[in-house]
Coordinates of C-alpha atoms and ligand atoms in Angstrom, one line a residue:
M1 CA 130.0 -88.2 98.6
T2 CA 129.3 -88.8 94.9
N3 CA 130.5 -91.2 92.4
F4 CA 131.6 -89.8 89.0
P5 CA 131.2 -92.8 86.7
N6 CA 132.0 -93.3 83.0
L7 CA 129.1 -93.0 80.5
I8 CA 129.5 -95.8 77.9
D9 CA 126.8 -96.5 75.3
G10 CA 124.2 -94.8 77.5
E11 CA 125.1 -96.8 80.7
W12 CA 126.8 -95.4 83.8
T13 CA 129.7 -97.5 84.9
M14 CA 132.1 -97.1 87.8
G15 CA 134.3 -100.0 86.7
T16 CA 136.8 -101.5 89.1
Q17 CA 139.2 -98.6 89.7
S18 CA 138.4 -95.2 91.1
V19 CA 140.3 -92.0 92.1
P20 CA 139.3 -89.5 94.8
N21 CA 138.3 -86.0 93.7
V22 CA 139.7 -83.6 96.3
N23 CA 138.8 -79.9 97.0
P24 CA 141.9 -77.8 96.5
S25 CA 140.6 -75.2 99.0
D26 CA 140.4 -77.9 101.7
T27 CA 142.2 -81.2 101.0
N28 CA 140.2 -82.9 103.8
D29 CA 137.1 -82.5 101.7
V30 CA 136.8 -85.5 99.3
I31 CA 134.1 -84.5 96.9
G32 CA 133.7 -88.0 95.4
H33 CA 135.4 -90.7 93.5
A34 CA 135.9 -90.8 89.8
A35 CA 135.9 -94.0 87.7
S36 CA 139.2 -94.7 85.9
A37 CA 138.5 -96.3 82.5
T38 CA 140.4 -99.4 81.3
T39 CA 141.6 -99.7 77.7
E40 CA 138.7 -102.0 77.0
E41 CA 136.2 -99.5 78.3
V42 CA 137.6 -96.8 76.1
E43 CA 137.3 -99.1 73.1
Q44 CA 133.7 -99.9 74.0
A45 CA 132.9 -96.2 74.2
I46 CA 134.5 -95.7 70.8
E47 CA 132.6 -98.6 69.2
A48 CA 129.3 -97.4 70.8
A49 CA 130.0 -93.9 69.4
A50 CA 130.8 -95.2 65.9
A51 CA 127.5 -97.2 65.9
A52 CA 125.4 -94.4 67.2
Q53 CA 126.9 -91.7 64.9
V54 CA 125.4 -93.3 61.8
G55 CA 121.9 -92.4 63.0
W56 CA 122.8 -89.1 64.6
G57 CA 124.6 -88.0 61.4
K58 CA 121.2 -88.3 59.7
S59 CA 119.3 -86.4 62.4
T60 CA 117.4 -83.3 61.3
P61 CA 118.3 -79.8 62.2
Q62 CA 115.2 -79.7 64.4
Q63 CA 116.3 -82.8 66.4
R64 CA 119.8 -81.3 66.9
F65 CA 118.3 -78.0 67.9
D66 CA 116.0 -79.6 70.4
V67 CA 118.8 -81.6 72.1
L68 CA 121.3 -78.8 72.2
D69 CA 118.7 -76.3 73.4
A70 CA 117.5 -78.6 76.2
I71 CA 121.1 -79.1 77.4
G72 CA 121.7 -75.3 77.4
T73 CA 118.4 -74.7 79.2
E74 CA 119.2 -77.1 82.0
I75 CA 122.8 -75.9 82.5
L76 CA 121.6 -72.3 82.7
A77 CA 118.8 -73.2 85.2
R78 CA 121.3 -75.0 87.5
K79 CA 124.2 -72.5 87.1
E80 CA 124.5 -71.8 90.9
E81 CA 124.5 -75.4 91.9
L82 CA 126.9 -76.5 89.1
G83 CA 129.1 -73.3 89.7
D84 CA 129.4 -74.4 93.3
L85 CA 130.6 -77.9 92.3
L86 CA 133.0 -76.3 89.9
A87 CA 134.4 -73.9 92.5
R88 CA 134.7 -76.8 94.9
E89 CA 136.7 -79.1 92.7
E90 CA 138.7 -76.6 90.6
G91 CA 139.2 -73.7 93.0
K92 CA 138.1 -70.7 91.0
T93 CA 135.9 -68.3 93.0
L94 CA 132.1 -69.0 93.2
P95 CA 131.2 -66.0 91.0
E96 CA 133.8 -67.2 88.4
G97 CA 132.4 -70.8 88.7
I98 CA 128.8 -69.6 88.1
G99 CA 130.0 -67.4 85.2
E100 CA 131.7 -70.3 83.6
V101 CA 128.7 -72.6 83.9
A102 CA 126.5 -69.9 82.4
R103 CA 128.9 -69.6 79.5
A104 CA 128.7 -73.4 79.0
G105 CA 124.9 -73.1 78.8
Q106 CA 125.1 -70.2 76.3
I107 CA 127.5 -72.2 74.1
F108 CA 124.9 -75.0 73.8
K109 CA 122.2 -72.4 73.0
F110 CA 124.5 -70.9 70.3
F111 CA 125.1 -74.3 68.7
A112 CA 121.4 -75.2 68.9
G113 CA 120.9 -72.2 66.6
E114 CA 123.8 -73.2 64.4
A115 CA 122.3 -76.6 63.8
L116 CA 119.4 -74.8 62.0
R117 CA 121.7 -73.0 59.6
I118 CA 124.5 -75.4 58.7
P119 CA 125.7 -73.8 55.5
G120 CA 126.1 -75.2 52.1
E121 CA 126.6 -73.9 48.6
R122 CA 125.3 -74.6 45.1
L123 CA 127.3 -73.6 42.1
D124 CA 127.0 -74.2 38.4
S125 CA 129.6 -76.4 37.0
V126 CA 132.0 -75.2 34.3
R127 CA 130.5 -78.0 32.2
P128 CA 127.1 -77.5 30.6
G129 CA 124.1 -79.2 32.3
V130 CA 126.1 -80.1 35.4
E131 CA 125.5 -78.7 38.8
V132 CA 127.7 -78.8 41.9
D133 CA 126.6 -78.7 45.5
I134 CA 128.9 -78.4 48.5
R135 CA 127.7 -79.5 51.9
R136 CA 129.1 -79.9 55.4
E137 CA 128.9 -83.4 56.8
A138 CA 129.9 -84.9 60.2
L139 CA 133.4 -86.1 60.6
G140 CA 132.3 -89.2 62.6
V141 CA 133.6 -89.9 66.1
I142 CA 135.4 -87.1 67.8
G143 CA 137.8 -87.7 70.7
I144 CA 137.7 -84.7 73.1
I145 CA 140.5 -84.3 75.6
T146 CA 140.2 -81.4 78.1
P147 CA 142.3 -79.6 80.8
W148 CA 141.3 -78.9 84.4
N149 CA 141.1 -75.2 84.4
F150 CA 137.8 -74.7 82.6
P151 CA 136.0 -77.9 83.8
I152 CA 132.7 -77.2 82.1
A153 CA 133.3 -74.5 79.5
I154 CA 135.9 -76.3 77.5
P155 CA 134.0 -79.7 77.5
A156 CA 130.9 -77.6 76.4
W157 CA 132.7 -75.7 73.6
K158 CA 134.0 -78.9 72.2
S159 CA 131.0 -81.2 72.6
A160 CA 128.3 -78.7 71.5
P161 CA 129.7 -78.1 68.0
A162 CA 130.6 -81.8 67.7
L163 CA 127.0 -82.8 68.3
C164 CA 125.7 -79.8 66.3
Y165 CA 127.4 -81.0 63.1
G166 CA 126.2 -84.6 63.6
N167 CA 129.3 -86.3 65.2
A168 CA 129.4 -88.7 68.1
V169 CA 131.7 -88.0 71.0
V170 CA 134.1 -89.8 73.4
M171 CA 135.2 -87.3 75.9
K172 CA 138.1 -87.6 78.4
A173 CA 138.1 -84.8 81.0
A174 CA 141.0 -83.9 83.2
E175 CA 141.6 -86.1 86.2
A176 CA 141.4 -83.2 88.7
V177 CA 137.8 -82.2 87.7
P178 CA 135.6 -85.3 87.1
G179 CA 132.6 -83.7 88.8
S180 CA 131.8 -81.0 86.3
A181 CA 132.4 -83.4 83.4
W182 CA 130.0 -85.9 85.0
A183 CA 127.4 -83.2 85.6
L184 CA 127.6 -82.2 82.0
A185 CA 127.5 -85.8 80.8
D186 CA 124.4 -86.4 83.0
I187 CA 122.6 -83.4 81.4
I188 CA 123.5 -84.5 77.9
H189 CA 122.5 -88.1 78.7
R190 CA 118.9 -86.9 79.7
S191 CA 118.5 -84.5 76.9
G192 CA 116.9 -86.9 74.4
L193 CA 120.2 -87.6 72.5
P194 CA 120.2 -91.2 71.3
K195 CA 122.3 -93.5 73.5
G196 CA 126.0 -93.9 72.5
V197 CA 126.2 -90.6 70.8
F198 CA 127.9 -89.0 73.8
N199 CA 130.3 -91.0 75.9
L200 CA 132.5 -90.0 78.9
V201 CA 135.6 -91.9 80.0
N202 CA 137.5 -90.7 83.0
G203 CA 141.1 -91.5 83.9
K204 CA 144.7 -90.9 83.1
G205 CA 145.4 -89.1 79.9
S206 CA 148.6 -90.9 79.2
K207 CA 146.6 -94.2 79.2
I208 CA 143.3 -93.1 77.6
G209 CA 144.7 -90.6 75.1
P210 CA 146.7 -93.0 73.0
V211 CA 143.8 -95.5 72.8
M212 CA 141.6 -92.7 71.4
I213 CA 144.4 -91.4 69.1
D214 CA 145.2 -94.9 67.7
H215 CA 141.7 -96.1 67.3
Q216 CA 140.7 -96.4 63.6
K217 CA 137.1 -95.4 64.4
V218 CA 138.0 -92.0 65.9
A219 CA 138.0 -89.5 63.0
G220 CA 139.4 -86.5 64.9
I221 CA 140.9 -85.3 68.2
S222 CA 140.1 -81.9 69.8
F223 CA 142.6 -81.3 72.6
T224 CA 143.2 -78.5 75.0
G225 CA 146.1 -78.6 77.4
S226 CA 149.8 -78.1 77.7
V227 CA 152.2 -77.8 74.7
Q228 CA 154.1 -80.9 75.8
T229 CA 151.0 -83.1 75.7
G230 CA 149.7 -81.3 72.6
Q231 CA 152.8 -82.3 70.7
Q232 CA 152.3 -85.9 71.6
V233 CA 148.7 -85.8 70.5
A234 CA 149.6 -84.1 67.2
Q235 CA 152.3 -86.7 66.5
G236 CA 149.9 -89.6 67.2
C237 CA 147.3 -88.0 65.0
A238 CA 149.7 -87.4 62.2
K239 CA 150.8 -91.0 62.3
N240 CA 147.2 -92.1 62.1
L241 CA 146.3 -89.4 59.5
K242 CA 143.7 -88.1 61.9
K243 CA 142.3 -84.6 62.0
V244 CA 143.5 -82.7 65.0
Q245 CA 142.9 -79.4 66.8
L246 CA 145.1 -78.2 69.6
E247 CA 144.7 -75.3 72.0
M248 CA 147.7 -75.0 74.3
G249 CA 149.6 -72.6 76.5
G250 CA 150.3 -68.9 76.5
K251 CA 152.7 -66.2 77.8
N252 CA 150.3 -63.4 77.0
P253 CA 151.6 -59.8 77.1
M254 CA 149.7 -56.8 78.3
V255 CA 151.2 -53.5 77.1
V256 CA 150.5 -50.4 79.2
L257 CA 151.4 -47.2 77.4
D258 CA 152.1 -43.8 78.9
D259 CA 148.8 -42.5 77.7
A260 CA 146.8 -45.3 79.3
D261 CA 144.1 -44.6 81.9
L262 CA 145.9 -45.9 85.0
D263 CA 142.7 -47.3 86.7
V264 CA 141.7 -49.1 83.6
A265 CA 145.2 -50.5 83.1
V266 CA 145.5 -51.8 86.7
D267 CA 142.0 -53.3 86.6
A268 CA 142.8 -55.1 83.3
C269 CA 146.2 -56.3 84.6
V270 CA 145.0 -57.5 88.0
N271 CA 142.1 -59.4 86.4
G272 CA 144.1 -60.8 83.5
A273 CA 147.1 -61.8 85.5
F274 CA 145.6 -63.1 88.8
F275 CA 141.9 -63.9 88.5
S276 CA 141.2 -67.7 88.4
T277 CA 144.5 -67.9 90.3
G278 CA 146.3 -67.1 87.1
Q279 CA 145.4 -70.5 85.8
R280 CA 144.1 -69.4 82.4
C281 CA 145.7 -70.0 79.1
T282 CA 144.9 -66.3 78.3
A283 CA 146.3 -64.9 81.6
S284 CA 148.5 -61.9 81.1
S285 CA 151.7 -63.0 82.8
R286 CA 153.9 -60.4 81.1
L287 CA 153.0 -56.7 81.8
I288 CA 155.0 -54.5 79.4
V289 CA 155.0 -50.9 80.6
T290 CA 156.4 -47.8 79.0
E291 CA 158.7 -45.5 81.0
G292 CA 156.4 -42.5 81.5
I293 CA 153.8 -44.5 83.4
Y294 CA 156.1 -47.1 84.9
D295 CA 156.5 -45.8 88.5
A296 CA 152.8 -45.0 88.9
F297 CA 151.8 -48.3 87.5
V298 CA 154.1 -50.4 89.7
A299 CA 152.9 -48.5 92.8
A300 CA 149.3 -49.0 91.9
M301 CA 149.6 -52.6 90.9
S302 CA 151.6 -53.5 94.0
K303 CA 149.0 -51.8 96.3
T304 CA 146.1 -53.6 94.6
V305 CA 147.8 -57.0 94.3
S306 CA 148.9 -57.1 97.9
A307 CA 145.3 -56.3 99.0
L308 CA 143.7 -59.2 97.1
T309 CA 141.9 -61.7 99.4
V310 CA 143.2 -65.2 98.9
G311 CA 141.0 -68.0 100.4
D312 CA 138.5 -70.7 100.0
A313 CA 137.0 -70.5 96.5
R314 CA 133.4 -70.7 97.8
K315 CA 133.8 -68.2 100.6
A316 CA 132.1 -64.8 100.0
G317 CA 134.8 -62.1 99.5
T318 CA 137.5 -64.4 98.2
Q319 CA 139.2 -62.9 95.1
I320 CA 141.9 -65.5 94.5
G321 CA 141.2 -69.2 95.2
P322 CA 143.7 -72.0 95.6
V323 CA 146.1 -73.4 93.1
I324 CA 144.7 -76.7 91.6
D325 CA 147.0 -79.2 93.4
Q326 CA 150.2 -79.7 95.4
R327 CA 152.3 -80.3 92.3
Q328 CA 151.2 -77.1 90.6
L329 CA 151.7 -75.1 93.8
E330 CA 155.3 -76.4 94.0
K331 CA 155.8 -75.5 90.4
D332 CA 154.5 -71.9 91.0
L333 CA 156.8 -71.5 94.0
E334 CA 159.7 -72.9 92.1
Y335 CA 159.2 -70.2 89.4
V336 CA 159.2 -67.5 92.1
Q337 CA 162.7 -68.8 93.1
I338 CA 163.8 -69.0 89.5
A339 CA 162.7 -65.4 88.8
Q340 CA 164.7 -64.2 91.9
Q341 CA 167.8 -66.2 90.8
E342 CA 167.5 -64.6 87.4
G343 CA 167.7 -61.2 89.1
A344 CA 164.0 -60.2 89.2
T345 CA 162.8 -58.2 92.3
L346 CA 159.7 -59.6 94.0
V347 CA 157.4 -56.6 94.8
C348 CA 154.8 -58.6 96.7
G349 CA 153.4 -62.1 97.3
G350 CA 154.9 -65.3 96.1
E351 CA 154.6 -67.1 99.4
K352 CA 152.9 -70.3 100.3
I353 CA 149.9 -69.7 102.7
E354 CA 149.7 -72.4 105.3
G355 CA 146.3 -74.0 105.7
S356 CA 144.3 -76.9 104.5
G357 CA 144.4 -75.9 100.8
H358 CA 146.9 -75.2 98.1
F359 CA 147.2 -71.4 98.6
M360 CA 149.8 -68.9 97.7
S361 CA 149.9 -65.1 97.6
P362 CA 149.8 -63.6 94.1
A363 CA 153.4 -62.8 93.1
L364 CA 154.4 -59.6 91.2
F365 CA 157.9 -59.1 89.9
I366 CA 159.8 -56.0 88.5
D367 CA 163.3 -55.7 87.1
T368 CA 162.7 -58.4 84.6
A369 CA 164.0 -58.8 81.1
N370 CA 162.0 -60.6 78.4
H371 CA 164.6 -63.3 77.8
M372 CA 164.4 -64.6 81.4
R373 CA 162.7 -67.9 81.9
I374 CA 160.1 -66.3 84.0
N375 CA 159.1 -64.3 80.9
Q376 CA 159.4 -67.1 78.4
E377 CA 157.9 -70.2 80.1
E378 CA 154.2 -70.6 81.1
V379 CA 153.9 -70.8 84.9
F380 CA 150.1 -71.2 85.0
G381 CA 149.7 -69.7 88.4
P382 CA 149.3 -66.4 90.2
V383 CA 152.7 -65.0 89.0
A384 CA 153.1 -62.0 86.8
T385 CA 156.1 -59.8 85.8
I386 CA 156.5 -56.2 84.8
I387 CA 158.9 -55.4 82.0
K388 CA 160.0 -51.8 81.3
A389 CA 159.9 -50.6 77.7
K390 CA 161.2 -47.3 76.2
D391 CA 158.2 -46.7 73.9
Y392 CA 155.4 -48.3 72.0
D393 CA 157.7 -49.8 69.3
E394 CA 159.9 -51.5 71.9
A395 CA 156.8 -52.7 73.8
L396 CA 155.3 -54.2 70.7
K397 CA 158.6 -56.0 69.9
L398 CA 158.8 -57.4 73.4
A399 CA 155.1 -58.5 73.3
N400 CA 155.8 -60.5 70.2
D401 CA 159.1 -61.9 71.4
T402 CA 157.6 -65.2 72.6
E403 CA 157.0 -68.7 71.3
F404 CA 153.3 -68.4 72.2
G405 CA 150.6 -66.3 70.5
L406 CA 147.3 -66.8 72.1
S407 CA 146.1 -63.4 73.5
A408 CA 147.7 -60.0 73.6
G409 CA 146.4 -56.8 75.2
I410 CA 147.1 -53.1 75.2
C411 CA 146.0 -50.3 77.5
T412 CA 146.1 -46.9 75.7
T413 CA 143.9 -43.9 74.9
S414 CA 145.5 -43.5 71.5
L415 CA 143.6 -44.7 68.5
K416 CA 146.8 -44.8 66.5
Y417 CA 148.5 -47.3 68.9
A418 CA 145.4 -49.4 69.5
T419 CA 144.9 -49.7 65.7
D420 CA 148.6 -50.6 65.1
F421 CA 148.6 -53.1 68.0
K422 CA 145.5 -54.9 66.6
A423 CA 147.3 -55.2 63.3
N424 CA 150.8 -56.1 64.5
A425 CA 150.4 -58.1 67.7
K426 CA 151.3 -61.7 66.8
A427 CA 148.4 -63.4 68.6
G428 CA 145.1 -65.0 67.8
M429 CA 143.1 -62.6 70.0
V430 CA 143.8 -58.9 70.8
M431 CA 142.3 -56.9 73.6
V432 CA 142.3 -53.1 73.8
N433 CA 141.7 -51.7 77.3
L434 CA 140.4 -55.1 78.4
P435 CA 142.0 -58.0 80.2
T436 CA 143.7 -60.6 78.0
A437 CA 141.4 -63.2 79.4
G438 CA 137.6 -63.3 79.2
V439 CA 136.2 -64.0 75.8
D440 CA 132.8 -64.2 74.2
Y441 CA 131.2 -67.6 73.3
H442 CA 130.0 -66.7 69.8
V443 CA 133.2 -65.7 68.1
P444 CA 136.4 -67.7 67.3
F445 CA 138.9 -68.5 70.0
G446 CA 142.5 -69.6 69.4
G447 CA 146.0 -68.5 68.8
T448 CA 149.1 -68.5 66.6
K449 CA 152.6 -69.9 67.0
G450 CA 153.0 -72.4 69.8
S451 CA 149.6 -71.7 71.3
S452 CA 147.4 -73.4 68.8
Y453 CA 147.4 -75.9 66.0
G454 CA 144.7 -76.5 63.5
S455 CA 141.5 -74.6 63.0
R456 CA 139.8 -72.2 65.4
E457 CA 137.3 -73.2 68.1
Q458 CA 134.0 -71.6 68.9
G459 CA 131.6 -69.5 67.0
R460 CA 130.8 -70.3 63.4
Y461 CA 134.5 -71.2 62.8
A462 CA 134.0 -74.4 64.9
A463 CA 132.5 -75.9 61.7
E464 CA 136.0 -76.1 60.2
F465 CA 137.1 -78.8 62.6
Y466 CA 133.8 -80.5 63.4
S467 CA 132.6 -81.1 59.9
T468 CA 134.0 -82.2 56.5
V469 CA 133.1 -80.8 53.1
K470 CA 131.6 -82.9 50.4
T471 CA 131.4 -81.7 46.8
S472 CA 128.7 -83.5 44.7
Y473 CA 128.3 -83.2 40.9
M474 CA 125.1 -84.0 39.1
Q475 CA 123.9 -84.0 35.5
A476 CA 120.1 -83.8 35.3
Ligands
LIG1 P1 147.8 -81.3 80.3 O1 148.4 -81.2 79.0 O2 148.6 -81.9 81.4 O3 146.5 -82.2 80.2 C1 145.4 -81.9 79.3 C2 144.6 -83.2 79.0 O4 145.4 -84.1 78.3 C3 144.2 -83.9 80.3 O5 142.9 -84.4 80.1 C4 145.2 -85.0 80.4 O6 144.7 -86.1 81.1 C5 145.4 -85.4 78.9 N1 146.6 -86.1 78.6 C6 147.7 -86.2 79.4 N2 148.6 -87.0 78.7 C7 148.1 -87.3 77.5 C8 148.6 -88.1 76.4 N3 149.8 -88.6 76.4 N4 147.7 -88.2 75.4 C9 146.5 -87.6 75.4 N5 146.0 -86.9 76.4 C10 146.8 -86.7 77.5 O7 147.3 -79.9 80.6 P2 146.5 -79.4 82.0 O8 147.6 -79.3 83.1 O9 145.3 -80.2 82.2 O10 146.1 -77.9 81.6 C11 146.9 -76.8 81.7 C12 147.4 -76.4 80.3 O11 146.3 -76.2 79.4 C13 148.1 -75.1 80.3 O12 149.2 -75.2 79.5 C14 147.1 -74.1 79.6 O13 147.7 -73.0 79.0 C15 146.4 -75.0 78.7 N6 145.1 -74.5 78.3 C16 144.9 -74.0 77.1 C17 143.7 -73.4 76.7 C18 143.5 -72.9 75.3 O14 142.4 -72.8 74.9 N7 144.6 -72.5 74.6 C19 142.7 -73.4 77.6 C20 142.9 -73.9 78.9 C21 144.1 -74.5 79.2

């Protein structure tokens, strides 16, 4: 059994309180115990970060490259081992866990490169003899708050750009997945980064979050999680005039048109709706299918979904792992009931699977209308619905009829409809003949409407949040 301590000013500390980290595939398996930071410890971490940021903000591009590159190299070299830890504590399958770790390593490699080319501009002033230069500078201390469903990729895609642009970090990972956060912090700690630049505080969000949000020395908060928590974070940041970036939920549509390749559509929908147990903000939980392909699609989906192997995340052959915890499992099963009460027909799955983990069979519904709660509220589990549409125009309308706008997909062989969908889907990311989930690490990630708030994450667009712009005028 392992301890997952806090990292404060370069020192590991377990403090006096700790919380067990339990394997959702087998609740008898206690992976370790995570520290639970006190208010004083969070404040110490912030003070340490503020002091260390002064030096790190002046570091050279080469120093930043070396640190970020070293972190990426170690993550990639240990992807099997770290992927196993991730699958054990979060419940995504082992190949998904290893894939996520590899992505975290690639993100650090990407931002190592970005550190060498932080852009600036030089312009002539409108006044004679005066020149203007515009440069990007660090924001200061960044508070990072992450969810449990991508235990290493999300901490990586926030901390790598934060460090790249010269900031110091205080990170609070989700309570359910302290192991991956600790493993990442350990790699960062040994990378040559000066002590205090990166700090990790574990514990309850409702306790630690407000300390970070209200602290005068935290310049910005980057948050990923639910809409409800995101709103609280945004309100706190507005009160403190703090920069904020929120990535939140989704109710992502996948449109399947009559002219779609059926195999491509079923693959994209099964992957998008159910892989990672449906616990992805980009999961396609609404499958909007036009009349001509509807019967064939429902038959093929039902056959494929009912044949999916649900089981221990780390067991070879498992396709769908457990739900993260008992509370989420109860919520998923409650939505299965809600959908039936609303008049939806359950085609397959939707049942609790008895055993030592939090398992349920993937649920697929037909006879659903877009206004139903099952089609408007994020379930965040292995539950998807099929909505019948008359034609492309109606499908597009239904796809956009949601308060969310993260990812939207279409399966079609028509260039006309693919092009129109890319232009008119109200979402931050659009996928054609691809699952709504599964994105690259070097391009922007984020949504519109209720899914996101503030500037984009990842790729070169991350600079918008993690740096501030200074304009200097000089007369020679
Ligand atoms: P959550 O909102 O419950 O928690 C997210 C984080 O916020 C956790 O670290 C939690 O401890 C912390 N937190 C809780 N209360 C807080 C408070 N008052 N102040 C500050 N922080 C607080 O979300 P979750 O259950 O961990 O994650 C699932 C949600 O995350 C889903 O809605 C999913 O769609 C979303 N998500 C979004 C993206 C994206 O990029 N858009 C990616 C992954 C997950």
